[in-house]
């Protein structure tokens, strides 16, 4: 199960502080992808076995202009439509303010579940004053302190409960889903139009009932699949930050629901922090990935332009490797089918199962050629390896001292698995267990 939780509320109530608390552990992992900026306003949170995405809406409004309040109001509307759960945050220290009242009025009309969070309830006195927020008529008030963490466990318990459980009924679960994601203007809608325009055997466009994402089912390369469309739904947001906020929510949703994401870049702009943020969302959700470099027709081409640009992109996404990069021009219909074909291959790779005998035959040579370094005076021996079921290809190595295996050796094993068995465009998990 997954879902999107949006933290809304006026400035300075502590939204980003709570956000950081929620995603603390995950952030460290995701930020391993080099170049990912620190100013992420969304991330994964894991609580009681449920993972969900948290988005800090405050990060998307600049407070430098006079459209400020209008911008926030618009943002709450977007969050209400796009998120699965709202955390409406107020400040126990300041009490009810007119802007809170206004927010409460908007939020009350929302059909989405809302939890009212009274932040800065650092001590008993403030926890008691949080009761005044019952006047909003939004049900239970959660007094928390984002700063010292009190009350946040109980809040998280109830958030997990409040997240909707059902998946989209109209969409068949076991048919692969491909999402086209990327910055506004990269060419996502154009690509979808180009693909669907050509295809005559579109079955049905389904407009999701609860979630409002659009799935289009069609056949390509002997495979029934869905395109998850994030671009088709355009929305008039007046403020630049809100356009970004909206497209971010859309992208997260599409990524969560897909099997393979096609990340579309604009060749004339290269890869920037926003692209990297989307990319790390794809990876941290365990999805397959293809990078499309679009608008290739606009590039002045020297002999090695594509190869050079591919190199630059792969350097930026290190330590990720083995990600297909396809140079396309949607306008000139160049390599569009190739891109789709590669995405289908990535999907197949993601579901590939290597037999234990084949795996060991190859990997025994690999670990004999380069043995794990001895640690704490102990020799480390790998006994055997097997692929176990998982969201992404997952390999379990049985070892005499699993805890002593070094990160660099784990990377060596991953690289060797990729070299011998492929898994292009797919995240791989590696675990070590005691051989007994
Ligand atoms: P945002 O604008 O809603 O994202 O608010 P911030 O997270 O930036 O927090 C605004 C201010 O409130 C900062 O100075 C925080 O340190 C402070 N703050 C946040 N949470 C708490 C809390 O639980 N208790 C107290 N006393 N201060 C807090
Ligand atoms: P989206 O916001 O990602 O859905 O992007 P659109 O599909 O709306 O495209 C944004 C702009 O880029 C439009 O003006 C397209 O005509 C243009 N565009 C899309 N693909 C290409 C391409 O391959 N080459 C060129 N030159 N322009 C393109």
Short mmCIF file of C-alpha atoms and ligand atoms in Angstrom, two decimals:
data_model
loop_
_atom_site.label_atom_id
_atom_site.label_comp_id
_atom_site.label_asym_id
_atom_site.label_seq_id
_atom_site.Cartn_x
_atom_site.Cartn_y
_atom_site.Cartn_z
CA UNK A 1 0.00 0.00 0.00
CA UNK A 2 1.11 3.54 -0.60
CA UNK A 3 -0.35 6.99 -0.78
CA UNK A 4 0.37 10.68 -0.62
CA UNK A 5 0.10 12.71 2.56
CA UNK A 6 0.21 16.51 2.18
CA UNK A 7 1.07 18.76 5.11
CA UNK A 8 -0.83 22.03 4.73
CA UNK A 9 -1.14 25.12 6.88
CA UNK A 10 -0.04 28.72 7.07
CA UNK A 11 3.67 29.59 7.16
CA UNK A 12 5.75 29.00 10.30
CA UNK A 13 3.53 26.48 12.01
CA UNK A 14 6.29 23.88 11.61
CA UNK A 15 5.39 21.97 8.44
CA UNK A 16 8.91 21.46 7.22
CA UNK A 17 10.11 20.52 10.71
CA UNK A 18 7.53 17.72 10.88
CA UNK A 19 8.29 16.72 7.31
CA UNK A 20 11.97 16.32 8.14
CA UNK A 21 11.13 14.22 11.16
CA UNK A 22 8.96 11.93 9.06
CA UNK A 23 11.45 11.28 6.32
CA UNK A 24 14.59 11.34 8.44
CA UNK A 25 15.69 7.78 7.87
CA UNK A 26 14.76 7.48 4.23
CA UNK A 27 16.40 10.73 3.28
CA UNK A 28 19.86 9.41 3.99
CA UNK A 29 19.32 6.56 1.56
CA UNK A 30 17.77 8.58 -1.20
CA UNK A 31 20.41 11.28 -1.00
CA UNK A 32 23.02 8.72 -1.88
CA UNK A 33 22.27 9.50 -5.49
CA UNK A 34 24.83 12.17 -6.15
CA UNK A 35 23.68 15.65 -6.96
CA UNK A 36 20.26 15.29 -5.42
CA UNK A 37 19.63 18.59 -3.79
CA UNK A 38 18.78 18.98 -0.14
CA UNK A 39 15.74 21.06 -0.85
CA UNK A 40 13.45 18.14 -1.45
CA UNK A 41 9.95 18.75 -0.28
CA UNK A 42 8.75 15.22 -0.65
CA UNK A 43 10.01 11.87 0.47
CA UNK A 44 9.10 8.40 1.62
CA UNK A 45 8.09 7.59 5.15
CA UNK A 46 7.91 4.09 6.57
CA UNK A 47 5.72 3.41 9.60
CA UNK A 48 4.36 0.10 10.90
CA UNK A 49 5.19 -1.61 7.64
CA UNK A 50 3.37 0.98 5.52
CA UNK A 51 5.26 3.29 3.24
CA UNK A 52 3.78 6.49 1.96
CA UNK A 53 4.95 9.73 0.43
CA UNK A 54 4.92 12.90 2.49
CA UNK A 55 4.90 16.27 0.81
CA UNK A 56 5.66 19.55 2.52
CA UNK A 57 3.51 22.10 0.75
CA UNK A 58 5.31 24.98 2.41
CA UNK A 59 8.32 24.27 0.28
CA UNK A 60 6.47 25.31 -2.82
CA UNK A 61 5.52 28.85 -1.95
CA UNK A 62 7.96 31.73 -1.95
CA UNK A 63 6.97 34.38 0.52
CA UNK A 64 8.40 37.25 -1.43
CA UNK A 65 5.33 38.56 -3.20
CA UNK A 66 1.85 39.80 -2.47
CA UNK A 67 0.08 36.89 -4.12
CA UNK A 68 1.32 34.97 -1.12
CA UNK A 69 -1.95 34.13 0.56
CA UNK A 70 -3.75 33.50 -2.70
CA UNK A 71 -0.92 31.18 -3.65
CA UNK A 72 -1.27 29.19 -0.47
CA UNK A 73 -5.00 28.98 -0.88
CA UNK A 74 -4.59 27.65 -4.39
CA UNK A 75 -2.06 25.17 -3.13
CA UNK A 76 -4.40 23.81 -0.51
CA UNK A 77 -6.95 23.25 -3.25
CA UNK A 78 -4.43 21.31 -5.31
CA UNK A 79 -3.35 19.30 -2.29
CA UNK A 80 -6.97 18.51 -1.47
CA UNK A 81 -7.57 17.16 -4.94
CA UNK A 82 -4.36 15.25 -5.35
CA UNK A 83 -3.37 13.89 -1.96
CA UNK A 84 -4.89 10.89 -0.17
CA UNK A 85 -4.65 12.41 3.27
CA UNK A 86 -4.22 15.97 4.54
CA UNK A 87 -2.44 17.00 7.69
CA UNK A 88 -3.79 20.44 8.51
CA UNK A 89 -1.25 22.02 10.81
CA UNK A 90 -1.79 24.79 13.33
CA UNK A 91 0.35 26.23 16.12
CA UNK A 92 -0.58 25.68 19.79
CA UNK A 93 1.67 28.49 20.87
CA UNK A 94 -0.09 31.11 18.77
CA UNK A 95 -3.60 29.69 18.97
CA UNK A 96 -6.28 30.28 16.34
CA UNK A 97 -5.44 32.95 13.76
CA UNK A 98 -7.64 34.37 10.98
CA UNK A 99 -5.56 32.58 8.34
CA UNK A 100 -6.06 29.28 10.19
CA UNK A 101 -9.80 29.96 10.14
CA UNK A 102 -9.68 30.46 6.42
CA UNK A 103 -7.72 27.24 5.92
CA UNK A 104 -10.15 25.38 8.15
CA UNK A 105 -13.04 26.54 5.97
CA UNK A 106 -11.39 25.25 2.82
CA UNK A 107 -10.25 22.00 4.39
CA UNK A 108 -13.68 21.31 5.88
CA UNK A 109 -15.19 21.19 2.41
CA UNK A 110 -12.62 18.65 1.27
CA UNK A 111 -13.75 15.10 0.66
CA UNK A 112 -10.32 13.84 1.65
CA UNK A 113 -9.52 12.58 5.14
CA UNK A 114 -8.01 15.33 7.28
CA UNK A 115 -6.08 15.12 10.52
CA UNK A 116 -5.79 18.33 12.52
CA UNK A 117 -2.30 18.65 13.94
CA UNK A 118 -1.61 21.18 16.69
CA UNK A 119 2.15 21.59 16.50
CA UNK A 120 4.52 23.18 19.00
CA UNK A 121 2.68 21.38 21.81
CA UNK A 122 6.04 20.99 23.50
CA UNK A 123 4.75 20.91 27.07
CA UNK A 124 1.66 20.16 29.13
CA UNK A 125 0.37 23.70 29.09
CA UNK A 126 0.47 23.92 25.31
CA UNK A 127 -1.00 20.46 24.88
CA UNK A 128 -3.96 21.70 26.87
CA UNK A 129 -4.32 24.91 24.92
CA UNK A 130 -4.45 22.79 21.75
CA UNK A 131 -8.03 21.96 22.73
CA UNK A 132 -9.18 25.31 21.40
CA UNK A 133 -8.74 23.96 17.86
CA UNK A 134 -11.76 21.71 18.40
CA UNK A 135 -13.77 24.77 17.41
CA UNK A 136 -12.85 24.04 13.77
CA UNK A 137 -15.12 21.01 13.88
CA UNK A 138 -12.54 18.85 12.15
CA UNK A 139 -12.64 16.07 14.70
CA UNK A 140 -9.79 14.98 16.90
CA UNK A 141 -6.92 17.36 17.52
CA UNK A 142 -3.43 15.83 17.57
CA UNK A 143 -1.14 17.82 19.83
CA UNK A 144 2.43 17.14 18.67
CA UNK A 145 5.86 18.66 18.89
CA UNK A 146 7.67 18.36 15.60
CA UNK A 147 10.69 19.64 17.45
CA UNK A 148 10.96 17.04 20.23
CA UNK A 149 8.84 14.34 18.62
CA UNK A 150 6.16 14.02 21.27
CA UNK A 151 2.79 12.89 19.93
CA UNK A 152 4.17 12.08 16.49
CA UNK A 153 4.02 8.31 16.99
CA UNK A 154 0.32 8.39 17.72
CA UNK A 155 -0.21 10.72 14.78
CA UNK A 156 1.65 8.33 12.47
CA UNK A 157 -0.42 5.39 13.71
CA UNK A 158 -3.60 7.20 12.78
CA UNK A 159 -2.19 8.47 9.47
CA UNK A 160 -1.52 4.90 8.40
CA UNK A 161 -5.08 4.00 9.39
CA UNK A 162 -6.55 6.97 7.53
CA UNK A 163 -4.79 6.22 4.24
CA UNK A 164 -7.18 4.65 1.76
CA UNK A 165 -6.74 0.95 1.27
CA UNK A 166 -8.40 0.25 -2.00
CA UNK A 167 -6.55 0.23 -5.27
CA UNK A 168 -8.09 1.46 -8.42
CA UNK A 169 -10.79 -1.05 -9.23
CA UNK A 170 -10.95 -0.40 -12.95
CA UNK A 171 -7.26 -1.13 -13.48
CA UNK A 172 -6.08 -4.70 -13.77
CA UNK A 173 -3.28 -5.30 -11.33
CA UNK A 174 -1.19 -7.73 -13.29
CA UNK A 175 -0.88 -5.71 -16.48
CA UNK A 176 2.34 -3.69 -16.68
CA UNK A 177 2.10 0.04 -16.19
CA UNK A 178 4.41 2.55 -17.76
CA UNK A 179 4.53 6.13 -16.53
CA UNK A 180 5.98 9.01 -18.48
CA UNK A 181 7.37 11.54 -16.03
CA UNK A 182 9.52 14.63 -16.22
CA UNK A 183 9.51 18.37 -15.94
CA UNK A 184 6.75 20.45 -17.49
CA UNK A 185 7.43 21.00 -21.20
CA UNK A 186 9.77 18.07 -21.61
CA UNK A 187 7.34 16.66 -24.19
CA UNK A 188 5.37 14.08 -22.20
CA UNK A 189 1.95 14.84 -23.69
CA UNK A 190 3.44 14.97 -27.15
CA UNK A 191 4.93 11.53 -26.64
CA UNK A 192 1.68 10.05 -25.42
CA UNK A 193 -0.17 11.55 -28.37
CA UNK A 194 2.43 10.21 -30.76
CA UNK A 195 2.20 6.72 -29.30
CA UNK A 196 -1.56 6.59 -29.08
CA UNK A 197 -2.12 8.37 -32.37
CA UNK A 198 -0.44 5.52 -34.16
CA UNK A 199 -2.03 2.73 -32.28
CA UNK A 200 -5.43 1.56 -33.40
CA UNK A 201 -5.97 -1.02 -30.76
CA UNK A 202 -6.43 1.19 -27.76
CA UNK A 203 -8.85 -0.61 -25.51
CA UNK A 204 -10.20 1.99 -23.15
CA UNK A 205 -8.99 5.14 -21.53
CA UNK A 206 -9.98 4.81 -17.92
CA UNK A 207 -10.30 7.89 -15.84
CA UNK A 208 -9.63 6.70 -12.32
CA UNK A 209 -12.57 7.12 -10.05
CA UNK A 210 -10.86 7.84 -6.78
CA UNK A 211 -7.51 8.99 -7.98
CA UNK A 212 -8.12 10.69 -11.21
CA UNK A 213 -5.00 9.47 -12.90
CA UNK A 214 -5.47 8.34 -16.43
CA UNK A 215 -4.61 4.89 -17.59
CA UNK A 216 -4.69 4.05 -21.24
CA UNK A 217 -4.50 0.42 -22.13
CA UNK A 218 -3.01 -0.72 -25.40
CA UNK A 219 -0.83 -3.37 -27.01
CA UNK A 220 2.78 -2.98 -28.02
CA UNK A 221 5.41 -5.59 -28.77
CA UNK A 222 3.00 -8.40 -27.98
CA UNK A 223 2.37 -7.02 -24.56
CA UNK A 224 -0.79 -5.62 -23.06
CA UNK A 225 0.08 -2.54 -21.08
CA UNK A 226 -1.13 0.66 -19.50
CA UNK A 227 0.31 4.08 -20.02
CA UNK A 228 -0.06 6.14 -16.88
CA UNK A 229 -0.54 9.67 -18.06
CA UNK A 230 0.59 12.52 -15.85
CA UNK A 231 0.69 15.16 -18.47
CA UNK A 232 -2.72 14.99 -20.04
CA UNK A 233 -4.34 16.60 -17.08
CA UNK A 234 -3.32 20.16 -17.15
CA UNK A 235 -4.44 22.49 -14.52
CA UNK A 236 -4.48 26.18 -14.39
CA UNK A 237 -2.36 27.15 -11.47
CA UNK A 238 -1.71 30.86 -11.36
CA UNK A 239 1.51 30.72 -9.45
CA UNK A 240 4.69 29.21 -10.87
CA UNK A 241 5.49 27.34 -7.66
CA UNK A 242 2.06 25.77 -7.69
CA UNK A 243 2.52 24.48 -11.21
CA UNK A 244 5.63 22.75 -9.96
CA UNK A 245 3.82 21.53 -6.86
CA UNK A 246 1.01 20.14 -8.96
CA UNK A 247 3.27 18.37 -11.42
CA UNK A 248 5.30 16.94 -8.54
CA UNK A 249 2.20 15.41 -6.96
CA UNK A 250 1.22 14.00 -10.31
CA UNK A 251 4.64 12.52 -10.90
CA UNK A 252 4.79 10.90 -7.46
CA UNK A 253 1.39 9.36 -7.99
CA UNK A 254 2.29 8.02 -11.42
CA UNK A 255 5.60 6.62 -10.16
CA UNK A 256 3.95 4.85 -7.26
CA UNK A 257 1.51 3.17 -9.57
CA UNK A 258 3.82 2.17 -12.41
CA UNK A 259 6.20 -0.70 -13.02
CA UNK A 260 8.56 1.23 -15.26
CA UNK A 261 9.03 4.99 -15.38
CA UNK A 262 10.19 6.75 -18.53
CA UNK A 263 11.92 9.87 -17.29
CA UNK A 264 11.81 12.45 -20.03
CA UNK A 265 14.50 15.12 -20.24
CA UNK A 266 14.73 18.09 -22.56
CA UNK A 267 17.98 17.75 -24.52
CA UNK A 268 18.40 21.50 -24.70
CA UNK A 269 18.25 21.84 -20.92
CA UNK A 270 20.11 18.73 -19.80
CA UNK A 271 19.56 17.10 -16.46
CA UNK A 272 18.89 19.35 -13.49
CA UNK A 273 18.03 18.97 -9.80
CA UNK A 274 14.32 18.54 -10.48
CA UNK A 275 15.04 15.66 -12.86
CA UNK A 276 17.30 14.08 -10.27
CA UNK A 277 14.60 14.37 -7.64
CA UNK A 278 12.16 12.55 -9.89
CA UNK A 279 14.82 9.98 -10.66
CA UNK A 280 15.53 9.26 -7.01
CA UNK A 281 11.78 8.93 -6.42
CA UNK A 282 11.69 6.26 -9.13
CA UNK A 283 14.62 4.43 -7.58
CA UNK A 284 13.44 4.65 -3.98
CA UNK A 285 10.09 3.24 -5.05
CA UNK A 286 11.84 0.28 -6.64
CA UNK A 287 10.63 0.95 -10.18
CA UNK A 288 12.25 0.25 -13.52
CA UNK A 289 13.76 3.26 -15.25
CA UNK A 290 14.45 4.44 -18.79
CA UNK A 291 15.83 7.91 -19.46
CA UNK A 292 14.52 9.58 -22.60
CA UNK A 293 16.37 12.60 -23.91
CA UNK A 294 13.77 14.40 -26.01
CA UNK A 295 13.93 17.25 -28.54
CA UNK A 296 17.02 15.71 -30.05
CA UNK A 297 16.08 17.48 -33.30
CA UNK A 298 17.02 20.80 -31.69
CA UNK A 299 20.59 19.78 -30.97
CA UNK A 300 23.52 20.74 -33.14
CA UNK A 301 25.00 17.36 -33.77
CA UNK A 302 28.69 16.70 -33.79
CA UNK A 303 29.90 13.17 -34.25
CA UNK A 304 29.75 12.09 -30.65
CA UNK A 305 27.02 14.29 -29.24
CA UNK A 306 24.77 11.46 -28.10
CA UNK A 307 27.58 9.42 -26.63
CA UNK A 308 29.01 12.46 -24.81
CA UNK A 309 25.65 13.45 -23.42
CA UNK A 310 24.93 9.92 -22.30
CA UNK A 311 28.23 9.93 -20.46
CA UNK A 312 27.39 13.20 -18.69
CA UNK A 313 23.98 11.86 -17.66
CA UNK A 314 25.39 8.58 -16.37
CA UNK A 315 28.01 10.48 -14.39
CA UNK A 316 25.32 12.60 -12.77
CA UNK A 317 23.30 9.60 -11.68
CA UNK A 318 26.25 7.57 -10.34
CA UNK A 319 26.40 5.25 -8.41
CA UNK A 320 23.35 4.13 -10.37
CA UNK A 321 24.52 2.37 -13.47
CA UNK A 322 23.10 0.27 -16.22
CA UNK A 323 20.22 2.65 -16.95
CA UNK A 324 19.17 2.84 -20.60
CA UNK A 325 19.33 6.30 -22.15
CA UNK A 326 17.43 6.83 -25.41
CA UNK A 327 17.71 9.94 -27.57
CA UNK A 328 14.35 10.73 -29.11
CA UNK A 329 12.54 13.41 -31.01
CA UNK A 330 8.83 13.22 -30.52
CA UNK A 331 8.22 15.91 -33.10
CA UNK A 332 10.20 14.06 -35.78
CA UNK A 333 8.98 10.69 -34.53
CA UNK A 334 12.52 9.49 -34.03
CA UNK A 335 13.11 6.38 -31.92
CA UNK A 336 9.75 6.59 -30.17
CA UNK A 337 9.02 2.93 -30.73
CA UNK A 338 12.56 2.09 -29.75
CA UNK A 339 11.96 3.87 -26.43
CA UNK A 340 8.82 1.86 -25.83
CA UNK A 341 10.54 -1.36 -26.79
CA UNK A 342 13.31 -0.68 -24.28
CA UNK A 343 10.74 0.11 -21.58
CA UNK A 344 9.10 -3.26 -22.26
CA UNK A 345 12.52 -4.92 -21.97
CA UNK A 346 13.11 -3.21 -18.63
CA UNK A 347 9.76 -4.51 -17.44
CA UNK A 348 10.74 -8.04 -18.46
CA UNK A 349 14.11 -7.66 -16.75
CA UNK A 350 12.38 -6.53 -13.58
CA UNK A 351 10.44 -9.78 -13.49
CA UNK A 352 13.27 -12.02 -14.56
CA UNK A 353 14.06 -15.01 -12.41
CA UNK A 354 17.48 -16.68 -12.56
CA UNK A 355 17.59 -20.31 -11.55
CA UNK A 356 19.61 -21.07 -8.43
CA UNK A 357 21.85 -23.52 -10.27
CA UNK A 358 22.71 -21.07 -13.05
CA UNK A 359 23.24 -18.27 -10.54
CA UNK A 360 25.65 -20.31 -8.45
CA UNK A 361 27.51 -21.66 -11.41
CA UNK A 362 28.36 -18.11 -12.46
CA UNK A 363 28.69 -16.45 -9.08
CA UNK A 364 30.97 -19.10 -7.61
CA UNK A 365 33.56 -18.08 -10.16
CA UNK A 366 32.90 -14.43 -9.30
CA UNK A 367 33.53 -14.77 -5.58
CA UNK A 368 36.44 -17.18 -6.08
CA UNK A 369 38.16 -14.65 -8.33
CA UNK A 370 37.81 -11.83 -5.84
CA UNK A 371 37.12 -12.91 -2.28
CA UNK A 372 35.57 -10.70 0.40
CA UNK A 373 38.25 -9.07 2.55
CA UNK A 374 38.83 -10.73 5.89
CA UNK A 375 37.51 -8.64 8.76
CA UNK A 376 38.23 -8.75 12.48
CA UNK A 377 40.59 -11.63 11.84
CA UNK A 378 37.88 -13.73 10.25
CA UNK A 379 37.78 -15.22 6.79
CA UNK A 380 34.53 -14.55 5.03
CA UNK A 381 33.11 -17.29 2.85
CA UNK A 382 30.10 -17.13 0.66
CA UNK A 383 28.33 -20.47 0.44
CA UNK A 384 25.66 -19.93 -2.13
CA UNK A 385 23.22 -17.42 -3.53
CA UNK A 386 19.60 -17.57 -4.52
CA UNK A 387 17.11 -15.15 -6.03
CA UNK A 388 14.11 -14.68 -3.78
CA UNK A 389 10.74 -13.12 -4.60
CA UNK A 390 10.56 -9.36 -4.19
CA UNK A 391 9.31 -6.13 -5.71
CA UNK A 392 12.65 -5.84 -7.47
CA UNK A 393 15.14 -8.63 -8.26
CA UNK A 394 16.45 -9.67 -4.86
CA UNK A 395 19.45 -11.86 -4.17
CA UNK A 396 20.17 -13.59 -0.92
CA UNK A 397 23.78 -14.60 -0.28
CA UNK A 398 24.49 -17.16 2.44
CA UNK A 399 27.71 -16.28 4.25
CA UNK A 400 29.50 -17.34 7.41
CA UNK A 401 29.76 -13.73 8.73
CA UNK A 402 27.04 -11.69 7.00
CA UNK A 403 27.62 -8.54 9.05
CA UNK A 404 31.27 -8.29 8.07
CA UNK A 405 30.71 -7.92 4.33
CA UNK A 406 31.78 -4.49 3.16
CA UNK A 407 29.74 -2.10 1.07
CA UNK A 408 32.35 -2.16 -1.70
CA UNK A 409 32.10 -5.92 -1.95
CA UNK A 410 28.35 -5.71 -2.15
CA UNK A 411 28.74 -3.30 -5.06
CA UNK A 412 31.15 -5.72 -6.71
CA UNK A 413 28.59 -8.51 -6.47
CA UNK A 414 25.87 -6.25 -7.85
CA UNK A 415 28.05 -5.21 -10.79
CA UNK A 416 28.87 -8.83 -11.51
CA UNK A 417 25.23 -9.86 -11.39
CA UNK A 418 24.45 -7.09 -13.86
CA UNK A 419 27.36 -8.01 -16.09
CA UNK A 420 26.34 -11.66 -16.32
CA UNK A 421 22.57 -11.46 -16.10
CA UNK A 422 21.59 -7.97 -17.27
CA UNK A 423 18.77 -6.43 -15.23
CA UNK A 424 19.23 -3.21 -17.16
CA UNK A 425 17.19 -0.31 -15.84
CA UNK A 426 16.12 -2.21 -12.75
CA UNK A 427 17.09 -1.70 -9.09
CA UNK A 428 18.61 -4.79 -7.45
CA UNK A 429 18.50 -5.73 -3.78
CA UNK A 430 21.25 -7.78 -2.17
CA UNK A 431 21.05 -9.30 1.29
CA UNK A 432 23.42 -11.46 3.30
CA UNK A 433 22.30 -14.16 5.71
CA UNK A 434 24.04 -16.52 8.01
CA UNK A 435 24.51 -19.81 6.21
CA UNK A 436 22.78 -21.66 9.02
P1 LIG B 1 6.73 25.98 8.10
O1 LIG B 1 6.87 27.35 7.54
O2 LIG B 1 5.31 25.66 8.45
O3 LIG B 1 7.38 24.92 7.28
O4 LIG B 1 7.50 26.01 9.53
P2 LIG B 1 8.98 25.54 9.93
O5 LIG B 1 9.07 24.06 9.98
O6 LIG B 1 9.94 26.26 9.08
O7 LIG B 1 9.05 26.04 11.42
C1 LIG B 1 8.85 27.41 11.76
C2 LIG B 1 9.51 27.67 13.10
O8 LIG B 1 8.85 26.93 14.13
C3 LIG B 1 10.96 27.25 13.14
O9 LIG B 1 11.69 28.22 13.86
C4 LIG B 1 10.93 25.94 13.90
O10 LIG B 1 12.13 25.69 14.59
C5 LIG B 1 9.78 26.14 14.85
N1 LIG B 1 9.14 24.89 15.26
C6 LIG B 1 8.76 23.87 14.45
N2 LIG B 1 8.21 22.86 15.16
C7 LIG B 1 8.23 23.24 16.45
C8 LIG B 1 7.82 22.63 17.68
O11 LIG B 1 7.31 21.50 17.73
N3 LIG B 1 7.99 23.36 18.82
C9 LIG B 1 8.55 24.60 18.80
N4 LIG B 1 8.68 25.22 19.98
N5 LIG B 1 8.97 25.20 17.68
C10 LIG B 1 8.82 24.55 16.51
P1 LIG B 2 4.78 18.23 -21.33
O1 LIG B 2 4.51 19.43 -20.49
O2 LIG B 2 5.95 17.44 -20.81
O3 LIG B 2 3.57 17.37 -21.56
O4 LIG B 2 5.28 18.78 -22.76
P2 LIG B 2 4.48 18.94 -24.13
O5 LIG B 2 4.24 17.62 -24.76
O6 LIG B 2 3.30 19.82 -23.91
O7 LIG B 2 5.58 19.69 -25.01
C1 LIG B 2 6.07 20.96 -24.65
C2 LIG B 2 6.57 21.67 -25.90
O8 LIG B 2 7.70 20.98 -26.44
C3 LIG B 2 5.53 21.70 -27.00
O9 LIG B 2 5.59 22.97 -27.61
C4 LIG B 2 5.97 20.61 -27.96
O10 LIG B 2 5.58 20.86 -29.27
C5 LIG B 2 7.47 20.68 -27.81
N1 LIG B 2 8.11 19.39 -28.12
C6 LIG B 2 7.75 18.16 -27.64
N2 LIG B 2 8.57 17.22 -28.17
C7 LIG B 2 9.44 17.85 -28.99
C8 LIG B 2 10.53 17.41 -29.83
O11 LIG B 2 10.87 16.24 -29.95
N3 LIG B 2 11.20 18.38 -30.51
C9 LIG B 2 10.87 19.69 -30.43
N4 LIG B 2 11.59 20.57 -31.14
N5 LIG B 2 9.85 20.14 -29.68
C10 LIG B 2 9.14 19.25 -28.95
#
